[in-house]
XYZ file of C-alpha atoms in Angstrom:
344
model
C 9.291 -10.930 -65.396
C 5.894 -11.227 -67.013
C 3.075 -13.277 -65.585
C 2.330 -16.144 -67.940
C -1.366 -16.929 -68.446
C -2.142 -20.641 -68.313
C -5.025 -22.801 -69.527
C -8.179 -22.691 -67.423
C -8.234 -25.189 -64.557
C -11.972 -25.629 -64.940
C -11.749 -26.558 -68.606
C -8.800 -28.883 -67.959
C -9.604 -30.807 -64.806
C -12.912 -29.872 -63.178
C -15.087 -31.953 -65.482
C -14.227 -35.179 -63.651
C -14.337 -33.567 -60.220
C -10.611 -33.886 -59.817
C -10.598 -37.693 -59.969
C -7.374 -37.317 -61.921
C -5.075 -34.517 -60.816
C -2.359 -33.527 -63.308
C 1.104 -33.477 -61.701
C 1.414 -29.709 -62.071
C -1.370 -29.223 -59.509
C -0.279 -31.741 -56.865
C 0.881 -30.047 -53.673
C 0.235 -32.110 -50.517
C -0.682 -30.106 -47.428
C 0.888 -31.280 -44.182
C 0.715 -28.125 -42.038
C -1.288 -27.991 -38.820
C -4.889 -26.807 -39.200
C -6.874 -25.565 -36.210
C -10.125 -27.303 -35.340
C -13.476 -25.535 -35.484
C -14.110 -23.325 -32.498
C -10.445 -23.185 -31.485
C -10.384 -19.484 -32.265
C -12.313 -16.946 -34.333
C -11.106 -13.868 -36.155
C -12.331 -10.545 -34.707
C -15.740 -9.158 -35.646
C -16.086 -5.404 -36.216
C -19.439 -3.596 -36.296
C -19.355 -0.981 -39.057
C -22.335 0.945 -37.704
C -20.641 1.334 -34.332
C -17.533 2.651 -36.081
C -19.656 5.198 -37.917
C -21.130 6.316 -34.606
C -17.624 6.820 -33.242
C -17.746 4.204 -30.468
C -14.322 4.189 -28.824
C -14.540 0.489 -27.943
C -15.206 -0.478 -31.567
C -12.353 1.702 -32.819
C -10.058 0.032 -30.277
C -11.257 -3.386 -31.448
C -10.402 -2.440 -35.034
C -6.948 -1.234 -33.990
C -6.254 -4.479 -32.135
C -7.554 -6.594 -35.038
C -5.209 -4.830 -37.468
C -2.245 -5.293 -35.126
C -2.851 -8.835 -33.908
C -4.681 -10.552 -36.759
C -4.555 -8.514 -39.952
C -8.046 -9.929 -40.597
C -11.553 -9.248 -39.335
C -15.188 -9.772 -40.279
C -17.182 -6.609 -40.908
C -20.865 -6.737 -39.990
C -23.671 -4.166 -40.290
C -22.000 -2.513 -43.272
C -23.774 -0.126 -45.624
C -23.659 -2.092 -48.890
C -27.287 -2.720 -49.949
C -28.399 -6.336 -50.086
C -29.517 -6.036 -53.709
C -26.048 -4.789 -54.704
C -24.408 -7.761 -52.973
C -26.884 -10.231 -54.466
C -26.460 -8.757 -57.951
C -22.678 -9.126 -57.747
C -22.931 -12.704 -56.491
C -25.352 -13.663 -59.280
C -23.158 -12.226 -62.007
C -19.962 -13.785 -60.662
C -21.719 -17.138 -60.569
C -23.168 -16.479 -64.018
C -19.749 -15.878 -65.527
C -18.273 -19.149 -64.307
C -21.361 -21.005 -65.521
C -20.745 -19.829 -69.094
C -19.474 -22.477 -71.556
C -15.713 -22.970 -71.495
C -15.343 -21.671 -75.057
C -17.204 -18.489 -74.113
C -15.027 -17.861 -71.055
C -11.910 -18.305 -73.177
C -12.918 -15.189 -75.110
C -11.907 -13.262 -71.986
C -8.593 -15.058 -71.411
C -5.713 -13.030 -70.013
C -3.146 -11.807 -72.489
C 0.585 -12.104 -71.915
C 1.846 -9.460 -69.511
C -1.682 -8.346 -68.529
C -3.622 -8.821 -65.304
C -7.155 -8.296 -66.597
C -9.054 -11.316 -67.793
C -9.835 -14.958 -67.150
C -7.181 -17.470 -66.088
C -4.633 -17.396 -63.253
C -2.199 -14.915 -61.726
C 1.382 -15.169 -60.440
C 2.460 -17.766 -62.979
C 6.100 -16.856 -63.578
C 7.482 -20.084 -65.033
C 6.314 -22.986 -67.168
C 7.092 -25.578 -64.495
C 5.794 -24.061 -61.254
C 2.891 -25.671 -59.392
C -0.536 -24.268 -60.241
C -3.557 -23.350 -58.138
C -6.770 -25.353 -58.416
C -8.825 -22.320 -59.409
C -10.058 -20.074 -62.164
C -10.207 -16.326 -61.688
C -11.661 -13.345 -63.493
C -9.547 -10.296 -62.639
C -10.803 -6.833 -63.576
C -9.432 -3.369 -62.873
C -12.390 -1.272 -61.744
C -10.987 2.061 -60.450
C -10.043 4.603 -61.561
C -12.707 4.251 -64.237
C -10.231 4.966 -67.031
C -8.400 1.767 -66.055
C -11.376 -0.399 -66.987
C -10.710 -2.609 -69.979
C -14.189 -3.577 -71.154
C -12.666 -6.090 -73.547
C -12.627 -8.427 -70.523
C -16.066 -7.542 -69.067
C -18.383 -10.332 -70.294
C -21.186 -8.937 -72.436
C -23.035 -12.259 -72.440
C -24.413 -11.324 -69.020
C -26.775 -8.401 -69.535
C -26.424 -6.984 -66.011
C -22.742 -7.742 -65.386
C -21.412 -4.224 -66.011
C -24.064 -2.445 -63.985
C -23.769 -4.964 -61.132
C -19.990 -4.599 -60.925
C -20.207 -0.808 -61.254
C -22.607 -0.578 -58.285
C -20.601 -3.054 -56.241
C -17.326 -1.253 -56.980
C -18.686 2.083 -55.735
C -20.319 0.559 -52.645
C -17.251 -1.305 -51.349
C -15.012 1.690 -52.158
C -17.090 3.833 -49.794
C -16.654 1.198 -47.054
C -12.882 1.164 -47.484
C -12.662 4.964 -47.544
C -14.367 5.117 -44.150
C -12.249 2.287 -42.729
C -9.075 4.094 -43.791
C -10.220 7.263 -42.024
C -10.812 5.231 -38.856
C -7.445 3.501 -39.270
C -5.706 6.885 -39.572
C -7.426 8.164 -36.434
C -6.376 5.042 -34.549
C -2.789 5.605 -35.663
C -2.822 9.269 -34.675
C -2.310 10.253 -38.313
C -4.269 12.956 -40.126
C -6.714 11.037 -42.382
C -5.712 13.338 -45.242
C -2.239 11.783 -45.218
C -3.600 8.421 -46.381
C -6.327 10.051 -48.491
C -3.692 12.037 -50.377
C -1.831 8.813 -51.153
C -4.974 7.588 -52.881
C -6.097 10.895 -54.385
C -8.856 10.800 -56.967
C -7.202 7.922 -58.800
C -6.796 5.327 -56.070
C -6.718 1.825 -57.504
C -9.392 -0.809 -57.071
C -9.414 -4.242 -58.678
C -11.936 -7.048 -58.309
C -11.021 -10.715 -58.540
C -13.752 -13.339 -58.861
C -12.595 -16.782 -57.771
C -13.943 -20.183 -58.786
C -12.604 -23.242 -56.969
C -13.828 -26.499 -58.580
C -14.372 -29.515 -56.354
C -11.593 -32.086 -56.249
C -11.899 -35.666 -55.022
C -8.217 -35.445 -54.035
C -8.658 -32.108 -52.284
C -5.775 -32.805 -49.903
C -3.372 -32.858 -52.861
C -4.156 -29.421 -54.299
C -4.297 -25.766 -53.224
C -7.052 -23.419 -54.350
C -4.916 -20.306 -53.878
C -1.267 -20.368 -52.811
C -0.286 -18.971 -49.394
C 0.303 -15.225 -49.694
C -0.438 -11.805 -48.275
C -2.209 -9.184 -50.372
C -0.204 -6.286 -51.773
C -2.769 -3.539 -51.169
C -4.091 -1.366 -48.329
C -7.303 -3.239 -47.562
C -9.089 -6.159 -49.230
C -12.801 -6.900 -48.870
C -13.812 -10.504 -49.540
C -17.375 -11.598 -50.206
C -18.325 -15.257 -49.868
C -20.600 -16.153 -52.816
C -21.853 -19.592 -51.758
C -21.985 -21.674 -48.593
C -18.690 -23.553 -49.117
C -15.813 -22.379 -46.900
C -12.155 -22.523 -47.889
C -10.297 -19.418 -46.695
C -7.612 -20.082 -44.083
C -5.368 -17.660 -42.166
C -1.909 -18.529 -40.860
C -1.320 -17.552 -37.245
C 1.446 -18.861 -34.988
C 2.371 -21.447 -37.624
C -1.170 -22.863 -37.650
C -3.830 -22.460 -40.339
C -7.187 -21.237 -39.023
C -10.345 -21.804 -41.103
C -12.508 -18.692 -41.559
C -16.254 -19.207 -41.154
C -17.892 -16.194 -42.825
C -20.823 -14.686 -40.945
C -24.059 -14.209 -42.827
C -23.959 -10.870 -44.665
C -20.438 -9.990 -43.515
C -17.353 -8.948 -45.454
C -14.013 -10.494 -44.579
C -11.464 -7.669 -44.478
C -7.721 -8.053 -44.438
C -4.754 -5.736 -44.052
C -2.511 -5.608 -47.109
C 1.257 -5.264 -47.428
C 1.052 -1.561 -48.289
C -0.768 -0.783 -45.042
C 1.863 -2.767 -43.153
C 4.557 -0.705 -44.878
C 2.730 2.617 -44.316
C 2.480 1.834 -40.587
C 6.117 0.673 -40.441
C 4.968 -2.732 -39.227
C 2.449 -1.692 -36.559
C -0.375 -3.188 -38.621
C 0.398 -6.541 -40.162
C -0.827 -8.221 -43.299
C -1.694 -11.866 -42.733
C -0.633 -14.865 -44.756
C -3.677 -16.706 -46.071
C -4.628 -19.365 -48.594
C -7.666 -21.084 -50.089
C -8.329 -24.799 -49.930
C -10.908 -26.709 -51.961
C -13.787 -29.027 -51.152
C -14.022 -32.660 -52.238
C -17.603 -32.425 -53.485
C -18.669 -28.800 -53.879
C -17.437 -25.798 -55.816
C -16.565 -22.601 -53.949
C -16.895 -19.024 -55.192
C -15.704 -15.754 -53.674
C -15.136 -12.148 -54.730
C -12.159 -10.083 -53.528
C -11.985 -6.293 -53.941
C -8.468 -4.861 -53.577
C -7.866 -1.201 -52.705
C -4.521 0.509 -53.251
C -3.092 4.037 -53.427
C -2.688 6.004 -56.637
C -0.159 4.652 -59.115
C 1.723 7.939 -58.547
C 2.062 7.411 -54.775
C 5.306 6.530 -53.037
C 5.082 3.284 -51.066
C 7.068 3.521 -47.853
C 6.617 4.148 -44.120
C 4.630 7.310 -43.385
C 6.847 9.922 -41.803
C 4.305 10.252 -38.995
C 4.869 6.571 -38.180
C 8.642 6.826 -37.928
C 8.834 10.190 -36.168
C 9.416 8.484 -32.835
C 11.115 5.368 -34.179
C 14.818 4.787 -34.613
C 14.399 4.180 -38.343
C 12.053 2.978 -41.038
C 11.839 -0.799 -41.399
C 10.891 -0.674 -45.077
C 12.352 1.127 -48.061
C 10.348 3.525 -50.228
C 9.649 2.978 -53.917
C 7.122 4.185 -56.457
C 3.794 2.374 -56.471
C 4.127 1.440 -60.132
C 7.471 -0.268 -59.467
C 6.033 -1.891 -56.334
C 3.162 -3.476 -58.267
C 5.406 -4.700 -61.083
C 7.599 -6.444 -58.517
C 4.613 -7.978 -56.728
C 2.816 -9.368 -59.764
C 6.003 -10.737 -61.315
C 6.740 -12.757 -58.188
C 5.680 -16.292 -57.356
C 3.322 -16.380 -54.366
C 5.363 -17.621 -51.399
C 3.829 -16.542 -48.107
C 5.038 -13.095 -47.073
C 8.390 -13.342 -48.837
C 7.611 -10.269 -50.943
C 7.433 -8.064 -47.834
C 10.861 -9.314 -46.776
C 12.206 -7.959 -50.065
C 10.793 -4.546 -49.185
C 12.774 -4.301 -45.945
C 15.731 -1.937 -45.799
C 19.070 -3.665 -46.043
């Protein structure tokens, strides 16, 4: 089923700060939310990983098993690259509504401005606008959707894309070593045409913030996602033991999460985490997520090295292209998509 682009939330409802919420956006939240300080997601020091510290590698392994999320500090992405990406993401959402509409998603396509995972005309919508762009491999870039009104947008995204890709490549090598798998096994799944996509998120303020959701509960479909907080407004929450835990991003850190494909590759040893975004009553929130996946030609299924000593594989194997079509044609409903990938 195709994803159906919908009108921009910002142009429809953000102008009055959400004083009036259209029925299609109303989704009361009644789940338990942890209080500040109750627990914190793990923090991983990238420099210590690079130096091969056993304790840091063990911390990463435990974070991927127990949380599926961690904050990455002391990474190698230059500050000017991060700042340039933040400025251009902010600049795009500050463009006039009519200008942004020039980059609206087209039916059946992911690239562009709008929303994702809209599979019916009557489903509830997220209180957010997004700009979704395929960035790697380079031949996947559709510059029709890269705003030319911002003079430095293309160069900023190009630099950012390369910088975060190098971070993920190193993390995947460390992950493979922790799993006792030859790093080339995962590297070969990605090849020279591993997929990267960047999604810029704008969450308008809403006076009735408790009645809307910025981004529906879900787990990511990829290997690893790197999230960059653009402004000071928090909103990301992780579900753990049936409770939602607010994430408080550390200054200069990336928030990294395990995706469904890595859970499948590891036959469930590493676990993707269900997460969502909530909105603020008075302030807008912006973030940038960079998704990293294997080549479109890869087979998505448990690595044979991970099931060598198991009774059987938990998940079935399918082509990556088919996997992605299934994921993006599905309504976001927690981790229900992973359940569909389990062997019958």
